[in-house]
Coordinates of C-alpha atoms in Angstrom, one line a residue:
Chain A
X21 CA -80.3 4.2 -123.1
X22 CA -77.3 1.3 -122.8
X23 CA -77.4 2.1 -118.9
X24 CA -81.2 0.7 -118.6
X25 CA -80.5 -2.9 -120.7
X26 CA -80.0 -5.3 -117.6
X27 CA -77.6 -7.5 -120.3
X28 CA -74.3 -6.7 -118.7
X29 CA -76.0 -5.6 -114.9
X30 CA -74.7 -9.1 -113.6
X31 CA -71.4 -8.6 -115.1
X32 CA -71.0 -4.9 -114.2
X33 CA -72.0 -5.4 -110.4
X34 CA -69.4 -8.9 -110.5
X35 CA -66.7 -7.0 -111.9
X36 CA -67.2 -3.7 -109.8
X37 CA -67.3 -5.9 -106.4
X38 CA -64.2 -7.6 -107.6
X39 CA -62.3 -4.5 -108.1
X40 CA -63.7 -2.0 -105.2
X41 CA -63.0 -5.0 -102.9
X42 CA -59.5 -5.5 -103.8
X43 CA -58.9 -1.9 -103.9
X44 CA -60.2 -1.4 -100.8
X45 CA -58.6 -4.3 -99.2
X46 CA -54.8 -3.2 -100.8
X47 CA -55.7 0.5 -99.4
X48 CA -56.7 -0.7 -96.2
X49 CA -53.7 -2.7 -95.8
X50 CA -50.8 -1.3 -97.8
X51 CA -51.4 2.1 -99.1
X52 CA -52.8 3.9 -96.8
X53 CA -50.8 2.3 -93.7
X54 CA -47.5 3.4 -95.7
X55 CA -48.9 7.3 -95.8
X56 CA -49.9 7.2 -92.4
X57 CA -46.7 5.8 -91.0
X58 CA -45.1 8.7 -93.3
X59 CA -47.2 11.4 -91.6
X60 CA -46.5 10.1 -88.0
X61 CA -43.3 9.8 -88.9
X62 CA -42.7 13.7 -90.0
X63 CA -45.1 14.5 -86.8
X64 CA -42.6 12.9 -84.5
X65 CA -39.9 14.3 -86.3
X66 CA -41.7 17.2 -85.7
X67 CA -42.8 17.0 -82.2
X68 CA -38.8 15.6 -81.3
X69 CA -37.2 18.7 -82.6
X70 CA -39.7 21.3 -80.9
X71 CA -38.9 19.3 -77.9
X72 CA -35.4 19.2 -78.0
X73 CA -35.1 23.2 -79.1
X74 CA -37.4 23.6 -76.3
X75 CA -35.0 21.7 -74.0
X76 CA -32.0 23.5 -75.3
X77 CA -33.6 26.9 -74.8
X78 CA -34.4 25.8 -71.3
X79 CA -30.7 24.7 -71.4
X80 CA -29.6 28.6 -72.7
X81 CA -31.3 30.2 -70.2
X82 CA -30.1 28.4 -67.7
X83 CA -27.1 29.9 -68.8
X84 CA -27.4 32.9 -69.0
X85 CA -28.7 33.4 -65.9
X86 CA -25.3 31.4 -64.8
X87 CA -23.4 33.9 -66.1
X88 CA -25.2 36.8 -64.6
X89 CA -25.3 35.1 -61.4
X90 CA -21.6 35.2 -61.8
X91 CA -21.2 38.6 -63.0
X92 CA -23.6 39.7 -60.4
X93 CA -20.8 37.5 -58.3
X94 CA -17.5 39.1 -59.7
X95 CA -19.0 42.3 -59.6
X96 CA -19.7 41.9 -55.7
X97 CA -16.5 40.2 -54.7
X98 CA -14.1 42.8 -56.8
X99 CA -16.4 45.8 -54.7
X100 CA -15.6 44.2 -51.9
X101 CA -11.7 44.2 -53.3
X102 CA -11.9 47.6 -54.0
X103 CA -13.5 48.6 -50.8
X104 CA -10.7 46.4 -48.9
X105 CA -8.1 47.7 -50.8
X106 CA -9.5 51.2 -50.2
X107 CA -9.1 50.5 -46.4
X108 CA -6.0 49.0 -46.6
X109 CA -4.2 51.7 -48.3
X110 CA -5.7 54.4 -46.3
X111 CA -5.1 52.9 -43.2
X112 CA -1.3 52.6 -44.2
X113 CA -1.0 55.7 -45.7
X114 CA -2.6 57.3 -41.6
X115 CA 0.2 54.6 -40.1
X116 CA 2.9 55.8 -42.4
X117 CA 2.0 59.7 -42.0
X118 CA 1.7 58.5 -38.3
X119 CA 5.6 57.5 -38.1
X120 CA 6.5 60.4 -40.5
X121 CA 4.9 63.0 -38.2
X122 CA 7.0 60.9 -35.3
X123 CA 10.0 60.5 -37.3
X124 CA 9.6 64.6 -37.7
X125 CA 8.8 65.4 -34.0
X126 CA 12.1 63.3 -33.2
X127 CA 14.0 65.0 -35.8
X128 CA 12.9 68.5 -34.9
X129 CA 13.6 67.6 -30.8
X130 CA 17.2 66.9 -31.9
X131 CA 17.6 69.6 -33.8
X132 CA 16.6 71.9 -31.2
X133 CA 18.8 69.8 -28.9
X134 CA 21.4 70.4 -31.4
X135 CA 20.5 74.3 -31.6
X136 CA 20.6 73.9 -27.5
X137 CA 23.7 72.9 -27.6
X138 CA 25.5 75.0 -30.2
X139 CA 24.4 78.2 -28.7
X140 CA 25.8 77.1 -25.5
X141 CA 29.0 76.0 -27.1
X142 CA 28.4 79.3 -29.0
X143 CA 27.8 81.3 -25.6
X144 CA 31.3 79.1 -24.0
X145 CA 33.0 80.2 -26.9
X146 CA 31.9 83.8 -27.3
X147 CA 32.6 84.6 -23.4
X148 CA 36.4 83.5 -24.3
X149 CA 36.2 85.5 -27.5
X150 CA 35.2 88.4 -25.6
X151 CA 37.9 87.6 -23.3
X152 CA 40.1 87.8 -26.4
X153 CA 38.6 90.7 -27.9
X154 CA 39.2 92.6 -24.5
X155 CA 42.2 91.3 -23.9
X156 CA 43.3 92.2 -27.8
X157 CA 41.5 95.9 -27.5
X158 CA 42.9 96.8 -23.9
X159 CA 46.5 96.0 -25.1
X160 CA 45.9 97.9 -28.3
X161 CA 44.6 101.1 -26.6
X162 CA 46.5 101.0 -23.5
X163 CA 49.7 98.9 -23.6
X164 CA 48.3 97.0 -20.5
X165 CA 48.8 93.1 -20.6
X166 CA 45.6 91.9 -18.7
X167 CA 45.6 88.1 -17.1
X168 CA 42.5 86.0 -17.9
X169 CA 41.6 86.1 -14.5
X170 CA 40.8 89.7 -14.1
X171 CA 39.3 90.0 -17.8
X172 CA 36.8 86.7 -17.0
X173 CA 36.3 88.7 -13.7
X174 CA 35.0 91.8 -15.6
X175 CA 32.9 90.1 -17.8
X176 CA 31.5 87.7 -15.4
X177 CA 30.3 91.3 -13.7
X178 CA 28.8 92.6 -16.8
X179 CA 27.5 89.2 -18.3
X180 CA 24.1 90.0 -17.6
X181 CA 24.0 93.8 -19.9
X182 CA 24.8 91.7 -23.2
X183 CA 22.9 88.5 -22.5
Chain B
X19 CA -79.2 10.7 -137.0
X20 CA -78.3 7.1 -136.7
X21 CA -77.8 4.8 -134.3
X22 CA -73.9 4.8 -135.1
X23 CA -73.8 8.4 -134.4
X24 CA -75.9 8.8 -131.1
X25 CA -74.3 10.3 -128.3
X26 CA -76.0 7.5 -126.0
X27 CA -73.4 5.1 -127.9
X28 CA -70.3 5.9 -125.8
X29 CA -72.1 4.1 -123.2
X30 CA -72.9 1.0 -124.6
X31 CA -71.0 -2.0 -123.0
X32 CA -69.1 -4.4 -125.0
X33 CA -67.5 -7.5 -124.2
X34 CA -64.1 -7.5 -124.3
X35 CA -63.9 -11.9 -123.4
X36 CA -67.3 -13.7 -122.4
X37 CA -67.4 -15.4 -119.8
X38 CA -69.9 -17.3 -117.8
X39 CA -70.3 -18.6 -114.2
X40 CA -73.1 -20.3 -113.3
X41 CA -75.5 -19.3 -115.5
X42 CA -74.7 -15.9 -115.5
X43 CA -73.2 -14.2 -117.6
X44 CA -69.9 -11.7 -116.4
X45 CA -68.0 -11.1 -119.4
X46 CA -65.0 -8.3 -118.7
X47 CA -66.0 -5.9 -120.7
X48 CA -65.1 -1.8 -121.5
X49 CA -66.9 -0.9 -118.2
X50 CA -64.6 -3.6 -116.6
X51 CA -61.4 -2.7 -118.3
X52 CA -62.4 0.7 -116.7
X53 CA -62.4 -0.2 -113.5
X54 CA -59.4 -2.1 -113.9
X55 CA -57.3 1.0 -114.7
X56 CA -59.1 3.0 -112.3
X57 CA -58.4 0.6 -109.5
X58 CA -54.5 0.2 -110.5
X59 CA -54.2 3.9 -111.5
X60 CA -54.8 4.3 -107.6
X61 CA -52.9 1.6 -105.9
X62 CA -50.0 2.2 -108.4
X63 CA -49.8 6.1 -107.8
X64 CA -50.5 5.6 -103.8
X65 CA -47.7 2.6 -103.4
X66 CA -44.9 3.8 -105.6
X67 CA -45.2 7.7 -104.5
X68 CA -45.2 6.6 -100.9
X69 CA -42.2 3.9 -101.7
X70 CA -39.8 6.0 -100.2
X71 CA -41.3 7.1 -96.9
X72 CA -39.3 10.1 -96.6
X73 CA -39.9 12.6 -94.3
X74 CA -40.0 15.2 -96.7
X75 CA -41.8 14.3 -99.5
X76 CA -41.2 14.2 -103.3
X77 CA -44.5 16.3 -105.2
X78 CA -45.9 13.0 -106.0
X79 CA -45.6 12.1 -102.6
X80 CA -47.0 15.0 -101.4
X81 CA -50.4 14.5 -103.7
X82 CA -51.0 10.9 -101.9
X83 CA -50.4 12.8 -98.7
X84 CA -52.9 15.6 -99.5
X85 CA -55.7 13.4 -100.7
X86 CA -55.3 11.3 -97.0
X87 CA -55.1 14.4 -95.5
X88 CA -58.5 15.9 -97.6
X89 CA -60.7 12.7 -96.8
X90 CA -59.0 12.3 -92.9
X91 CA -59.8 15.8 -92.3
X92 CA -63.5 15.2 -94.2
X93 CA -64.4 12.5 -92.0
X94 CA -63.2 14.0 -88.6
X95 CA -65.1 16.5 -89.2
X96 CA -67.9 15.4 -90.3
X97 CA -68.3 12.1 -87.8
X98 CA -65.3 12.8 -85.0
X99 CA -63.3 10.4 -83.7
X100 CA -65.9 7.9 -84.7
X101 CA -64.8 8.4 -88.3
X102 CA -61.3 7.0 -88.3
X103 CA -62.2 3.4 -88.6
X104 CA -64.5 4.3 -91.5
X105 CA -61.3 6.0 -93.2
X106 CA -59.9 3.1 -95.4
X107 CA -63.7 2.6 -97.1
X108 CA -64.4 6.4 -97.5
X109 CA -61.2 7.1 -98.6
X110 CA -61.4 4.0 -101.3
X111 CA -64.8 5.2 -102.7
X112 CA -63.8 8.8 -103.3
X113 CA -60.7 7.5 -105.0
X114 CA -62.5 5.1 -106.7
X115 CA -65.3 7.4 -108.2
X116 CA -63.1 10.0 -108.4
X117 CA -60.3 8.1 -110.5
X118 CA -63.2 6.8 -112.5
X119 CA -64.6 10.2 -113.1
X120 CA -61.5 11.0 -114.7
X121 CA -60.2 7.9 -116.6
X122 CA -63.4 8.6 -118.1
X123 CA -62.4 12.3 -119.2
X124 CA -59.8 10.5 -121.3
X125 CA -61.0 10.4 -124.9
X126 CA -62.2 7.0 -125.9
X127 CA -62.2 5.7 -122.5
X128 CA -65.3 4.2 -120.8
X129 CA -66.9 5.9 -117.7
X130 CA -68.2 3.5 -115.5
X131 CA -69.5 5.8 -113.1
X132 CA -71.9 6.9 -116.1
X133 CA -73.6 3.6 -115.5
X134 CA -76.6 3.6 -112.7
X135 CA -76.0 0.2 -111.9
X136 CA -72.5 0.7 -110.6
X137 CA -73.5 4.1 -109.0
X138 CA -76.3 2.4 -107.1
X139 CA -74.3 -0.8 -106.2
X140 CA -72.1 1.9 -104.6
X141 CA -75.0 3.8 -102.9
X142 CA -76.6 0.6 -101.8
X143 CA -73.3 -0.3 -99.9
X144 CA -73.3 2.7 -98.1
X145 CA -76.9 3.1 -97.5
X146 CA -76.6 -1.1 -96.1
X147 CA -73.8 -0.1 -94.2
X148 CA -74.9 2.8 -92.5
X149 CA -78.2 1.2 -92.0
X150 CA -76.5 -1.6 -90.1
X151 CA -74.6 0.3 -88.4
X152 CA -76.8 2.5 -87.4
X153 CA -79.0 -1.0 -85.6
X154 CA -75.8 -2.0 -84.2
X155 CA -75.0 1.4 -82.2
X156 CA -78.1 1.9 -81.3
X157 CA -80.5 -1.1 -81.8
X158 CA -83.9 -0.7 -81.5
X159 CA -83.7 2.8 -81.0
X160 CA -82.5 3.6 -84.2
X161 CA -85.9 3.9 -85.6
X162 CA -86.2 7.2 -83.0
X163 CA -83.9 8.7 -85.9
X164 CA -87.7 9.1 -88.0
X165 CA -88.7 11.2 -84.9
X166 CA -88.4 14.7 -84.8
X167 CA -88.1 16.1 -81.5
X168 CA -89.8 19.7 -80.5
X169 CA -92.4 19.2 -83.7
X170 CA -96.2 19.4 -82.1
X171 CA -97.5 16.4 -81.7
X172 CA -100.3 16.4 -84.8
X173 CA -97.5 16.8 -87.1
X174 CA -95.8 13.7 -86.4
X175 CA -98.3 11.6 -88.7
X176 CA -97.1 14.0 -91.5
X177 CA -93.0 13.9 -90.7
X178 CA -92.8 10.3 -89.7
X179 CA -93.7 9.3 -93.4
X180 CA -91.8 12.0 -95.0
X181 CA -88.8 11.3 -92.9
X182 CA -88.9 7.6 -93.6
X183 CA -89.3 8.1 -97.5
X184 CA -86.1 10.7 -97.3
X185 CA -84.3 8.0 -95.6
X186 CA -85.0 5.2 -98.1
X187 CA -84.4 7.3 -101.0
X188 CA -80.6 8.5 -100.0
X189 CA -79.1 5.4 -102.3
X190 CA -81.3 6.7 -104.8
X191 CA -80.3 10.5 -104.9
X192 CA -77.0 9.8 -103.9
X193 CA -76.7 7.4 -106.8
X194 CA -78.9 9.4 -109.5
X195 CA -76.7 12.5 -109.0
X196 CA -73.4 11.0 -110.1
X197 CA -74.9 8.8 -112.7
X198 CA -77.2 11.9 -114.2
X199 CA -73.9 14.2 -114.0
X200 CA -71.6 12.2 -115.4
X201 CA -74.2 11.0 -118.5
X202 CA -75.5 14.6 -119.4
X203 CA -71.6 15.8 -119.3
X204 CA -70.4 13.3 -121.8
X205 CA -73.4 13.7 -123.7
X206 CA -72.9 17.4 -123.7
X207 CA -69.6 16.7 -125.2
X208 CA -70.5 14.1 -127.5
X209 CA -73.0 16.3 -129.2
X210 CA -70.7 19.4 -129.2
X211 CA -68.4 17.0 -130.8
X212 CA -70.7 16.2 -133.4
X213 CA -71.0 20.0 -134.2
X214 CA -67.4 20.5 -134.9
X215 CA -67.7 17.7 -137.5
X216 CA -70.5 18.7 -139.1
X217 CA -70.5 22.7 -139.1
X218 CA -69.3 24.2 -142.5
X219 CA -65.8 25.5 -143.2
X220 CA -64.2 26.5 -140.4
X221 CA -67.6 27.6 -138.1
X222 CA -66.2 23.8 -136.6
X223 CA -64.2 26.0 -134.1
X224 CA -67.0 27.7 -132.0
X225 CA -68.3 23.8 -130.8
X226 CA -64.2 22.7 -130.4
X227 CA -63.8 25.7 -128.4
X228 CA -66.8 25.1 -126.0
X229 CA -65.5 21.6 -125.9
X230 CA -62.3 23.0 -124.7
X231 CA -64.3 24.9 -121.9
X232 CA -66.8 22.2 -121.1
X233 CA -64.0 19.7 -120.6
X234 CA -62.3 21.8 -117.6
X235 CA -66.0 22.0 -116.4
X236 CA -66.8 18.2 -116.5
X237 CA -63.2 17.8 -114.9
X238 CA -64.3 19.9 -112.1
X239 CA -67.5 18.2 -111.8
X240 CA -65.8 14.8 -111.6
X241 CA -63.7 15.8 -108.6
X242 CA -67.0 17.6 -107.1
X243 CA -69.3 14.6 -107.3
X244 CA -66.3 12.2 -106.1
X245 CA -66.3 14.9 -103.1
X246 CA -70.1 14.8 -102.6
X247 CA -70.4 11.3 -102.7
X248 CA -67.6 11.1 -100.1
X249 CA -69.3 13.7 -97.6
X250 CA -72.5 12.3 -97.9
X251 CA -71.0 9.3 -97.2
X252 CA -69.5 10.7 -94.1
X253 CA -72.8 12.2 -93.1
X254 CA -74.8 9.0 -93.3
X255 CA -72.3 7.5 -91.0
X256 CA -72.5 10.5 -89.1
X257 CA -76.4 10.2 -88.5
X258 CA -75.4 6.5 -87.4
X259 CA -74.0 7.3 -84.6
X260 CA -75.7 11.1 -83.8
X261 CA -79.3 10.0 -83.8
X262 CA -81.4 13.7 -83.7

C-alpha cells in the first residue's frame, strides 16, 4: 500500500503544513473577514430598516390618533355650534313671536279704537239721519215742515227704545 | 493482475520536481500539486465570490455565505460563545478536507486526504491543540476530565484506563476514518472500473452504471467525512473547555 512507504512522509507533511498554514492564515485574515463584514453588513441593513419602519409606524399612529383627536374635536365644537345655533334661533324666533303678538295686541286695540269711534261717528250720524228720515216722512205724510229742534227733541225722548 | 493495473496504484506518490532541504527529502509531488489546487480552489472561490460585498448576494456569493454560516452555526452550537475564536481553523480544515475530498472525485486527480499521513498530521493538530488548550483552561485539573463522576467507586480502576485510552486514540479514529473512507471509495471505483474494461461485449455497462451510482455516493461521503471531521473537531474543543 503506497500510503504505508515512509518515502514521501517528510515531503507530504512539509508540503501539507505549507499549504494548510497559508490557507488558514489567508482565511483568517482575508476571506473570511470579507464574508463576515458582508453578513453584518446585511444584518444592519436589516436591523436599520426594522427600526426605521418601526419608528415610522410609531410616527403613523401618532397620527392617526391626531386626526381622531381632532375629529373627536370638530365633532364637539360643531355640537356645540349646532346646540348654539339651536338656542339662538329659538330664542329669536320667542323674541320675534313676542313683538308679533305685541305688534297684534296694538293693532287689534286700534282697531277697536277705530271700531269705537266709527260707531259713534256712526251713532252722531244716524241720530241726524233719523232727524232726516223724520223730518223727510212727517212732510211726506202730513205736509208739516218740522224744525230740527222739535224733531232732535222727539228723538232725544225716545233714544233709549232703539239703542 | 499486475502491478500496473492495481487499484492501490492511484495512490502512489510521484515527484513532480525533487527537491531537498537539509537532508530531507520534500519533493512537490501529485499529493502536493493536490493540495495546491485544493488550497487555491478555496481562497480563489471565497475572495472573488465575496469581491463585491453586496448586500444581496450573487449565488456564488451566497455559497461562501452558506458554508460560514454551516461551520459558524456548527461551532456555536457545539462549543458556545467559546467557539468563535476557533472559527477561522475549523472552518479552514473542513474546507480543506472537504475541497480535497472532492478535487479528488475529479478523474485522474490525486486525493491527498487518501493518505494516513496527511489525515493524521491533521488529527494530531487538533488532538495537540485541544490537549493544550484544554491544560491552559483548566490546568492541572484537566486530568479530572479521565474522572467520571456518580460511577461507584470500585469502578474507577476500570474507567480511568478505558477513558484515558479513548482519549489518546481520538487522532487515531478521527484520522483512520477519513483515510479508510476515502481509500476503500476510490478503490471501490478503481476496481468497478476495471470491470467495465474487461467485461465482454457490452456487459461493460452494468460496472459503468454502478460507477455512475457509486460516484454520487463517494461525493456524499466526501462532504460527510469533511463534516465529521469538522464536528468532532468542535467537540474536542468543546470537552476543552466543559470538563464532565
Amino acid at each position: 500500500m503506497p500510503q504505508l512507504n515512509p518515502e514521501f512522509f517528510v515531503s507530504q507533511l512539509f508540503w501539507l503544513a505549507v499549504f494548510f498554514t497559508f490557507l488558514f492564515v489567508f482565511l483568517w485574515r482575508v476571506s473570511l473577514p470579507r464574508i463576515a463584514t458582508v453578513l453584518e453588513k446585511r444584518q444592519n441593513k436589516i436591523d436599520e430598516n426594522l427600526s426605521s419602519a418601526k419608528e415610522l409606524q410609531e410616527q403613523a399612529m401618532g397620527i392617526e390618533k391626531k386626526i381622531n383627536d381632532q375629529i373627536n374635536k370638530a365633532k364637539l365644537e360643531t355640537d356645540e355650534k349646532i346646540k348654539e345655533t339651536i338656542n339662538a334661533l329659538q330664542e329669536d324666533v320667542s323674541s320675534q313671536l313676542s313683538s308679533l303678538d305685541k305688534d297684534l295686541e296694538k293693532k287689534v286695540s286700534n282697531a277697536e279704537k277705530e271700531i269705537l269711534k266709527s260707531k259713534d261717528d256712526q251713532m252722531k250720524n244716524i241720530n241726524n239721519e233719523i232727524a232726516n228720515i223724520t223730518k223727510l216722512t212727517v212732510r211726506k205724510i202730513t205736509d208739516v215742515e218740522l224744525s230740527d229742534g222739535e224733531i232732535n227733541k222727539v228723538i232725544e225722548t225716545h233714544k233709549g227704545s232703539f239703542n | 493482475m499486475a502491478a500496473k493495473d492495481s487499484p492501490l496504484k492511484q495512490f502512489e506518490i510521484d515527484p513532480i520536481s525533487n527537491i531537498e532541504l537539509g537532508g530531507y527529502n520534500i519533493s512537490f509531488t501529485n499529493s502536493s500539486f493536490a493540495m495546491l489546487i485544493t488550497v487555491l480552489v478555496i481562497t480563489l472561490f471565497l475572495t472573488l465570490t465575496v469581491n463585491t460585498r453586496s448586500i444581496i448576494p450573487s449565488r456564488m456569493q451566497l455559497i461562501s455565505e452558506l458554508m460560514y454560516n454551516f461551520i459558524a452555526q456548527l461551532l456555536s452550537d457545539t462549543v458556545g460563545d467559546n467557539g468563535k475564536r476557533y472559527f477561522p481553523f475549523v472552518f479552514s480544515l473542513f474546507m480543506f478536507v472537504l475541497i480535497g475530498n472532492m478535487v479528488g472525485m475529479v478523474p485522474y486527480q490525486f486525493t491527498f486526504t487518501s493518505h494516513i499521513i496527511v489525515t493524521f498530521a491533521l488529527a494530531a493538530v487538533v488532538f495537540i491543540g485541544v490537549t493544550i488548550l484544554g491544560f491552559i483552561n483548566h490546568g492541572i485539573k484537566f486530568f479530572t476530565f479521565f474522572y467520571i463522576p456518580g460511577v461507584p467507586f470500585y469502578m474507577h480502576p476500570l474507567l480511568i484506563p478505558i477513558e484515558v485510552i479513548s482519549y489518546l486514540s481520538r487522532p487515531i479514529s478521527l484520522s483512520v476514518r477519513l483515510f479508510a473512507n476515502m481509500l476503500a471509495g476510490h478503490t471501490l471505483l478503481k476496481v468497478f472500473a476495471g470491470f467495465v474494461v474487461s467485461m465482454p461485449f457490452f456487459t461493460g455497462v452494468f460496472p459503468l452504471a454502478f460507477i455512475v451510482a457509486l460516484t454520487g455516493l463517494e461525493i456524499l461521503i466526501a462532504f460527510l467525512q469533511a463534516y465529521v471531521f469538522a464536528i468532532l473537531t468542535c467537540l474536542y474543543i468543546n470537552d476543552a473547555y466543559h470538563l464532565h
